[in-house]
JSON list of C-alpha atoms in Angstrom, two decimals:
[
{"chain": "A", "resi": 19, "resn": "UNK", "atom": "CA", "xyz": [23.84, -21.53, -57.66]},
{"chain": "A", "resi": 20, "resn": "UNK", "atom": "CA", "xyz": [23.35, -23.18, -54.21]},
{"chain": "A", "resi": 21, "resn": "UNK", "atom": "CA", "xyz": [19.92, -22.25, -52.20]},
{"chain": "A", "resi": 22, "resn": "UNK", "atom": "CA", "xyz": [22.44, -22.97, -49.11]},
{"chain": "A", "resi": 23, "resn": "UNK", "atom": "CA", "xyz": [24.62, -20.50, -50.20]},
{"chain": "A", "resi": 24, "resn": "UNK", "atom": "CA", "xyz": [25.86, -18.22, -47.35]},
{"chain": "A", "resi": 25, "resn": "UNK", "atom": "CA", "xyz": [25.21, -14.47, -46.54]},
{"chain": "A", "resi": 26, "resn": "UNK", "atom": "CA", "xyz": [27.31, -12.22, -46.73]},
{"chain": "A", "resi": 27, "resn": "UNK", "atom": "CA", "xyz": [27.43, -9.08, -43.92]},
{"chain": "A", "resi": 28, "resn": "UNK", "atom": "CA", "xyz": [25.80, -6.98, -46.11]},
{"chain": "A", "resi": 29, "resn": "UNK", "atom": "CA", "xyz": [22.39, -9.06, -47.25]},
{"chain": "A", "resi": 30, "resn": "UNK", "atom": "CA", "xyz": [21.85, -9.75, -43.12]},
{"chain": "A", "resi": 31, "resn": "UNK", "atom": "CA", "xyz": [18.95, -8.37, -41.55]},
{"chain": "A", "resi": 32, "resn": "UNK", "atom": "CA", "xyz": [19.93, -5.63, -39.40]},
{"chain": "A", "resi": 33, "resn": "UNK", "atom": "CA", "xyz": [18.77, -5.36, -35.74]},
{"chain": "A", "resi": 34, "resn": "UNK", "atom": "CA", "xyz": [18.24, -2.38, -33.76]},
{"chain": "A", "resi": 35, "resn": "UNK", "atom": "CA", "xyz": [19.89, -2.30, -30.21]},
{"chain": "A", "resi": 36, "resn": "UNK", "atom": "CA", "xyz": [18.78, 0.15, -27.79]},
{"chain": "A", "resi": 37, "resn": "UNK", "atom": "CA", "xyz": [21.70, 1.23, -25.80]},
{"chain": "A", "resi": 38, "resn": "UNK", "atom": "CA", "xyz": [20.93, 3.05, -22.45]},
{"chain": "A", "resi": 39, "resn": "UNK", "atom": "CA", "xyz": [24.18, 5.27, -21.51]},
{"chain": "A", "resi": 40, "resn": "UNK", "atom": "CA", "xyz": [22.55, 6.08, -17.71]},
{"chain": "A", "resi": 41, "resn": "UNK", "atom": "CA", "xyz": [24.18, 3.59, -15.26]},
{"chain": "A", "resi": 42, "resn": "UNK", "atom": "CA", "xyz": [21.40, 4.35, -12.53]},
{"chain": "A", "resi": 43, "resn": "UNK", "atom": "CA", "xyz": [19.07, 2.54, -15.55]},
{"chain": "A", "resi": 44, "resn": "UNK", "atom": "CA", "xyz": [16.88, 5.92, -16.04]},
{"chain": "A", "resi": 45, "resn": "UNK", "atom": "CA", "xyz": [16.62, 6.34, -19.75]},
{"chain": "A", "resi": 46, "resn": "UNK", "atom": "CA", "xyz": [17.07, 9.17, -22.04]},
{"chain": "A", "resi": 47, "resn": "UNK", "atom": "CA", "xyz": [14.30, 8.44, -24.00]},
{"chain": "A", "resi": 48, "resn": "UNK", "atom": "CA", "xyz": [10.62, 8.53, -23.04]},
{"chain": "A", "resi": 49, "resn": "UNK", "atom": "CA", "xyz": [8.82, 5.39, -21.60]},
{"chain": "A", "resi": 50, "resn": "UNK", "atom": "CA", "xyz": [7.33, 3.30, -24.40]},
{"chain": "A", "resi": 51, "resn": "UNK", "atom": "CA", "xyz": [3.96, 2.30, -23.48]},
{"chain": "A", "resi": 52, "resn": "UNK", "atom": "CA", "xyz": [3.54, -0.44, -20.86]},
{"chain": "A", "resi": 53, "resn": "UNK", "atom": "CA", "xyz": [6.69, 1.00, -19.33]},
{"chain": "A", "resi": 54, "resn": "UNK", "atom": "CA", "xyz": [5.24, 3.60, -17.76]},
{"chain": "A", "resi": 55, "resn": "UNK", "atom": "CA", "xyz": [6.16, 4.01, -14.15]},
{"chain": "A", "resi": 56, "resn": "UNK", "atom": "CA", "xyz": [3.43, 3.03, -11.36]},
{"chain": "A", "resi": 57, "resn": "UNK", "atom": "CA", "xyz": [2.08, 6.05, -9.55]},
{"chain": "A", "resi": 58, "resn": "UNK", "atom": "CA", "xyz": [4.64, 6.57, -6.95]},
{"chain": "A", "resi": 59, "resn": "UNK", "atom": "CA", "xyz": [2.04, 5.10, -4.38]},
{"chain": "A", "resi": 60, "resn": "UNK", "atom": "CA", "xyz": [2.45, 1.43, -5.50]},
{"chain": "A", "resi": 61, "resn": "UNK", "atom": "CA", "xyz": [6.35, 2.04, -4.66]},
{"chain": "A", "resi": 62, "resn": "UNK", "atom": "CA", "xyz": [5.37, 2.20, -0.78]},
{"chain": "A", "resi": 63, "resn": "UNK", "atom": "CA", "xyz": [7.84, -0.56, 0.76]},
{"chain": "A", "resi": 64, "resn": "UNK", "atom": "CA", "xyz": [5.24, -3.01, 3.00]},
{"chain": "A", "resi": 65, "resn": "UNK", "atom": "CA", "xyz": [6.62, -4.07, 6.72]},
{"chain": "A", "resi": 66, "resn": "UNK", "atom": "CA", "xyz": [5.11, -7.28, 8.71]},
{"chain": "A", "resi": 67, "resn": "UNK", "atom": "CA", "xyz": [5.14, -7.13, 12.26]},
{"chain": "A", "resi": 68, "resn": "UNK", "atom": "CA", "xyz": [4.80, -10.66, 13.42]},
{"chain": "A", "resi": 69, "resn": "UNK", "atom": "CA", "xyz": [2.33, -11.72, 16.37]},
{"chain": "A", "resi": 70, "resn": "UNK", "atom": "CA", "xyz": [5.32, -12.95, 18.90]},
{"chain": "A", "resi": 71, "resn": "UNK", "atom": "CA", "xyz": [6.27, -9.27, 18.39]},
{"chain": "A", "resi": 72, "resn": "UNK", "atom": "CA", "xyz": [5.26, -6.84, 21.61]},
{"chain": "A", "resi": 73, "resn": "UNK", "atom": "CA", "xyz": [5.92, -3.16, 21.28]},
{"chain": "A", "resi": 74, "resn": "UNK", "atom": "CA", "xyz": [5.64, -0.28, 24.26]},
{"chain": "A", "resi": 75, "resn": "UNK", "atom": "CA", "xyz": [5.82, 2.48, 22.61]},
{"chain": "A", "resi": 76, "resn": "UNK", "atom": "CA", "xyz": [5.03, 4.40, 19.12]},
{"chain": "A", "resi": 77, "resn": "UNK", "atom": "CA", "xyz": [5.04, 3.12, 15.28]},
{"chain": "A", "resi": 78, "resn": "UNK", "atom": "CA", "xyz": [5.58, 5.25, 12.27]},
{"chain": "A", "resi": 79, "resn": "UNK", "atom": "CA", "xyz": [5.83, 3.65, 8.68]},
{"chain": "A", "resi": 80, "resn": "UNK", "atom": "CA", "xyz": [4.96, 6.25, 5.27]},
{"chain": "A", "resi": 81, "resn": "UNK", "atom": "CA", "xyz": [4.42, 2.58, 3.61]},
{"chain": "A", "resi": 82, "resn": "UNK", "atom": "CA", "xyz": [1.70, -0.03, 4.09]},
{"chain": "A", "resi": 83, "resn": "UNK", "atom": "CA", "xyz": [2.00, -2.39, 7.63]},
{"chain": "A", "resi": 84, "resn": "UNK", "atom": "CA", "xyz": [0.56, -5.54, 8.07]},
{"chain": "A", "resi": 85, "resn": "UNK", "atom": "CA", "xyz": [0.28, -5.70, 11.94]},
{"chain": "A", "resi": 86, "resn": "UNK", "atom": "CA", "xyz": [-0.07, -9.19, 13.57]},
{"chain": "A", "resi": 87, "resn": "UNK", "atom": "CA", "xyz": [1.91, -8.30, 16.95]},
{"chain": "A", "resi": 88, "resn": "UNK", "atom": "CA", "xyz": [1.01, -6.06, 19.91]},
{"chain": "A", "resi": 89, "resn": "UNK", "atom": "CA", "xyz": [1.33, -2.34, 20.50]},
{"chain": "A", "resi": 90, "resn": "UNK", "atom": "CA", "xyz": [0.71, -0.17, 23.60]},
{"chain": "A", "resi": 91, "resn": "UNK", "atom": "CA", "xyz": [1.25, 3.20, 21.86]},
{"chain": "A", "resi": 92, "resn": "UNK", "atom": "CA", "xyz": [0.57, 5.32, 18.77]},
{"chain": "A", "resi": 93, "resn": "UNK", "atom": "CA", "xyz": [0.87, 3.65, 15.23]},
{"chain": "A", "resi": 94, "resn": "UNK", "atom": "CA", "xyz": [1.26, 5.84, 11.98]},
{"chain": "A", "resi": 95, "resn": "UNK", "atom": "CA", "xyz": [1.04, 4.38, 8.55]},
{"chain": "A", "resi": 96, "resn": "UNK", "atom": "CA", "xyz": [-0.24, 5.41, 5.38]},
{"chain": "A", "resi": 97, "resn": "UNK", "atom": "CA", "xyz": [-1.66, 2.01, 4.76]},
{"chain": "A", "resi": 98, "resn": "UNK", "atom": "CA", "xyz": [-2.20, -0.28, 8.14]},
{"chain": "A", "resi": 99, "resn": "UNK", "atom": "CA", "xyz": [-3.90, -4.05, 7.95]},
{"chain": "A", "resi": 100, "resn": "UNK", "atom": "CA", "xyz": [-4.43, -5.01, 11.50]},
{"chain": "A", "resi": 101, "resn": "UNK", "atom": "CA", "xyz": [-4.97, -8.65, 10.95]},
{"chain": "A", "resi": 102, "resn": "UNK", "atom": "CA", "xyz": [-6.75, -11.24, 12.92]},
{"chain": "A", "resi": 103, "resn": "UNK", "atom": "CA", "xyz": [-3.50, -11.82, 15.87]},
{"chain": "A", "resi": 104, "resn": "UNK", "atom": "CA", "xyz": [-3.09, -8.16, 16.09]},
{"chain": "A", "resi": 105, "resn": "UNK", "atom": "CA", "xyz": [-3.52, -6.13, 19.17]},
{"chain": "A", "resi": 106, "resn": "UNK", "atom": "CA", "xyz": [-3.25, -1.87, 19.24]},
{"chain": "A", "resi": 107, "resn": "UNK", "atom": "CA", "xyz": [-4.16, -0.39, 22.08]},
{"chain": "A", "resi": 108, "resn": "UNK", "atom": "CA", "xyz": [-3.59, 3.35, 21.04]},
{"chain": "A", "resi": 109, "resn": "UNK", "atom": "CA", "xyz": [-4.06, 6.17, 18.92]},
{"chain": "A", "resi": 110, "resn": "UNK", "atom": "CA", "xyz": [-4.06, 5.23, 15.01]},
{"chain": "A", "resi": 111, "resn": "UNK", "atom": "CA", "xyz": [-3.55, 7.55, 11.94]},
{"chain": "A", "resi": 112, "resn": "UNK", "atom": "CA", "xyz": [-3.72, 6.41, 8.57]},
{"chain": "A", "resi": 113, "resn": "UNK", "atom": "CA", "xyz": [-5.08, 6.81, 5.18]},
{"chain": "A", "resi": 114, "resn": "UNK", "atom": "CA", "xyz": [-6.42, 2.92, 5.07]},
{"chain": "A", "resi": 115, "resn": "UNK", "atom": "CA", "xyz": [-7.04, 0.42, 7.42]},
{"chain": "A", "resi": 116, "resn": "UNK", "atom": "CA", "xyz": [-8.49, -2.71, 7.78]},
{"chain": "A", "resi": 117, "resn": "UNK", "atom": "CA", "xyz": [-9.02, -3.96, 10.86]},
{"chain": "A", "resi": 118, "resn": "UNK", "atom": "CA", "xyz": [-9.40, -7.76, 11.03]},
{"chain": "A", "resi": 119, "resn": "UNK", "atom": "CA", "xyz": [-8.19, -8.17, 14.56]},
{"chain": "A", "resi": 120, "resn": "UNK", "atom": "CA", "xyz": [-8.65, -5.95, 17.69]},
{"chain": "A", "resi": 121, "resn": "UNK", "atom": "CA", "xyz": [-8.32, -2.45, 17.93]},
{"chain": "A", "resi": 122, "resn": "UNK", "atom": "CA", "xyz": [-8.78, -0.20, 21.12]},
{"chain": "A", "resi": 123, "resn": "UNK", "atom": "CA", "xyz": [-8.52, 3.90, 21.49]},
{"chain": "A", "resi": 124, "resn": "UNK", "atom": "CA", "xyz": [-8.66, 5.92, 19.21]},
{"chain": "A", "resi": 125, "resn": "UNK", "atom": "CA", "xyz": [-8.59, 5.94, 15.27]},
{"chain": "A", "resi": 126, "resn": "UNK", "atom": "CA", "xyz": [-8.61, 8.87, 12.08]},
{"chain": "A", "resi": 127, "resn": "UNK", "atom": "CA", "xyz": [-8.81, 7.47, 8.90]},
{"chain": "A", "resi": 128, "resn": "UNK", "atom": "CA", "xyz": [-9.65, 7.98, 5.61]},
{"chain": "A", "resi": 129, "resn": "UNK", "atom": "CA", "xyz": [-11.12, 4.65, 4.53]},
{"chain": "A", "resi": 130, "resn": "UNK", "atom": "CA", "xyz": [-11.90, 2.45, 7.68]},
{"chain": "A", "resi": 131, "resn": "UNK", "atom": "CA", "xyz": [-12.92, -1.22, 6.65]},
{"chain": "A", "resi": 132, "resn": "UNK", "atom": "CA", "xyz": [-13.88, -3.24, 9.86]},
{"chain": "A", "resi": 133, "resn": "UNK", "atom": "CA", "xyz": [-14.21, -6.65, 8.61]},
{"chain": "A", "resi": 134, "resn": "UNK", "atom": "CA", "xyz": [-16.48, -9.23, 10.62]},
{"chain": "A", "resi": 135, "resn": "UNK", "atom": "CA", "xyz": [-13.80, -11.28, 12.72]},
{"chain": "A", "resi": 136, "resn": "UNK", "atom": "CA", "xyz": [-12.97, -7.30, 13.87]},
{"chain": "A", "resi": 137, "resn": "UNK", "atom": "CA", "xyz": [-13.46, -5.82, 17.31]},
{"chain": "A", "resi": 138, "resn": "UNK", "atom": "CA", "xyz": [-13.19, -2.17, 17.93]},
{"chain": "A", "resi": 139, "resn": "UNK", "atom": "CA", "xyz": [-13.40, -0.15, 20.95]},
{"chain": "A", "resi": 140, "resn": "UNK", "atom": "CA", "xyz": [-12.18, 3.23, 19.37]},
{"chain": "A", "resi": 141, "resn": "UNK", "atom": "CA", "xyz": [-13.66, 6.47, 18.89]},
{"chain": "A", "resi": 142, "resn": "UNK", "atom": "CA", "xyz": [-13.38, 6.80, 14.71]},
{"chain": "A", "resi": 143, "resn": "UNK", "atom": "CA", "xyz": [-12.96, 9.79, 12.62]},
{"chain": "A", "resi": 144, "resn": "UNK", "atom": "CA", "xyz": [-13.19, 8.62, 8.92]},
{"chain": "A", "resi": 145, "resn": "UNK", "atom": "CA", "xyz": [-14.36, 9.76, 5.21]},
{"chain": "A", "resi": 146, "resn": "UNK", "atom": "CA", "xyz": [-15.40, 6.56, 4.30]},
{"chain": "A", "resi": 147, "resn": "UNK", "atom": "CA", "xyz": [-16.38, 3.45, 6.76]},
{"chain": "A", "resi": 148, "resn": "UNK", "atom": "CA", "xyz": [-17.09, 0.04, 5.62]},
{"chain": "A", "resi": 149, "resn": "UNK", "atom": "CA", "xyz": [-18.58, -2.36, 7.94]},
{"chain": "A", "resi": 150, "resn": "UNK", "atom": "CA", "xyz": [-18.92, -6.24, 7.70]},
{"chain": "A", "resi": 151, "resn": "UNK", "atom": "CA", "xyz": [-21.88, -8.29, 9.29]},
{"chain": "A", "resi": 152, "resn": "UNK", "atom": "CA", "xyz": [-20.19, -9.67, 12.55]},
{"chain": "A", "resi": 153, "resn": "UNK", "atom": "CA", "xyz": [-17.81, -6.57, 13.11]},
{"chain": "A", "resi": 154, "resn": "UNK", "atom": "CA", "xyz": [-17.77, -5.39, 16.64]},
{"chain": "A", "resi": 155, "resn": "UNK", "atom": "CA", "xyz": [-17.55, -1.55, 17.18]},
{"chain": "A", "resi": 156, "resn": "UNK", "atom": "CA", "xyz": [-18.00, 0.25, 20.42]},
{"chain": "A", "resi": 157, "resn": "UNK", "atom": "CA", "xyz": [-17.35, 4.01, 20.44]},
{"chain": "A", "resi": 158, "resn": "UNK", "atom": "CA", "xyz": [-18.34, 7.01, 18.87]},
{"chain": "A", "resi": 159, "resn": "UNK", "atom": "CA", "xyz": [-17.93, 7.24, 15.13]},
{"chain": "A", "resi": 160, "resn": "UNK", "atom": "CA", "xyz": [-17.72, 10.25, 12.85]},
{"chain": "A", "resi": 161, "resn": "UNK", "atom": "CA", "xyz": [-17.71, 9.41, 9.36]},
{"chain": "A", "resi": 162, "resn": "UNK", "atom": "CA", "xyz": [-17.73, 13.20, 6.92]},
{"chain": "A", "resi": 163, "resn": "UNK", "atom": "CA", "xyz": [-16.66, 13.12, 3.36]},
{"chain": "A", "resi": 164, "resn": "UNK", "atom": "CA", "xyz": [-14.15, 15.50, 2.47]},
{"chain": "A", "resi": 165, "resn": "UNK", "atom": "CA", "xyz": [-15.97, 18.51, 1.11]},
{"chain": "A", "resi": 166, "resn": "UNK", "atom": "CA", "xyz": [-14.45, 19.90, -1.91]},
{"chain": "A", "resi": 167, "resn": "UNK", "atom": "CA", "xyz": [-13.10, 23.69, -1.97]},
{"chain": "A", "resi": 168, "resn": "UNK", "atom": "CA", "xyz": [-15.44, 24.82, -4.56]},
{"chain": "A", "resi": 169, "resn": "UNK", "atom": "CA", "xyz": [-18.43, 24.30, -1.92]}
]
């Protein structure tokens, strides 16, 4: 008897194979854990709008923008970074912001982070407002948590 003696098909270890029949890639089978899907929030697609980019006019995104160019006009987003080149001279809604650049009109947000390179000329309407040492702001601010319905 050889100890390189070969196997035959029946002493090999068997290996399972998980075959997924959907051709979209959904699976039949529930997520194992670590492959749960991310809240669909983390699927929002992000834009860039460069700084050698002028608009006239409005802006609507349902994802996150990372503004660097110039608007006259509204902007919509649900998440909006308005970073230090960027320029909106308008009315802004939005669930998040961060302004890093320069902002003037007007502006309703949930969370409003002015951050201290920032200037702001706006009147604000926010739940929560975060404000860095060196942050400009000029206008009138309202800043009311959102009151629960069981008050």
């Amino acid at each position: 008897m050889s100890i390189f003696a070969k196997q035959n098909e029946a002493n090999k270890p068997k290996t399972l194979e998980v075959i997924d029949d959907d051709p979209l890639g959904k699976s039949s089978r529930p997520p194992l854990p670590g492959e749960t899907p991310a809240p669909a929030r983390d699927k929002r697609q992000k834009s860039v709008v460069q700084s050698d980019l002028v608009i006239t006019g409005n802006l609507t995104t349902a994802g996150i923008l990372e503004f660097c160019g110039q608007i006259t006009g509204d902007l919509s987003a649900d998440t909006l970074f308005i970073m230090e080149d960027g320029h909106i001279n308008g009315k802004v809604s939005t669930k998040h912001i961060t302004v890093i650049g320069t902002l003037t009109g007007n502006l309703v947000a949930e969370d409003a982070t002015f951050k201290s390179k920032s200037a702001t000329k706006a009147d604000i309407q926010c739940e929560r407002v975060s404000v860095e040492a060196g942050a400009m702001i000029d206008g009138h601010m309202t800043c009311r948590p959102k009151r629960s319905t069981q008050d």
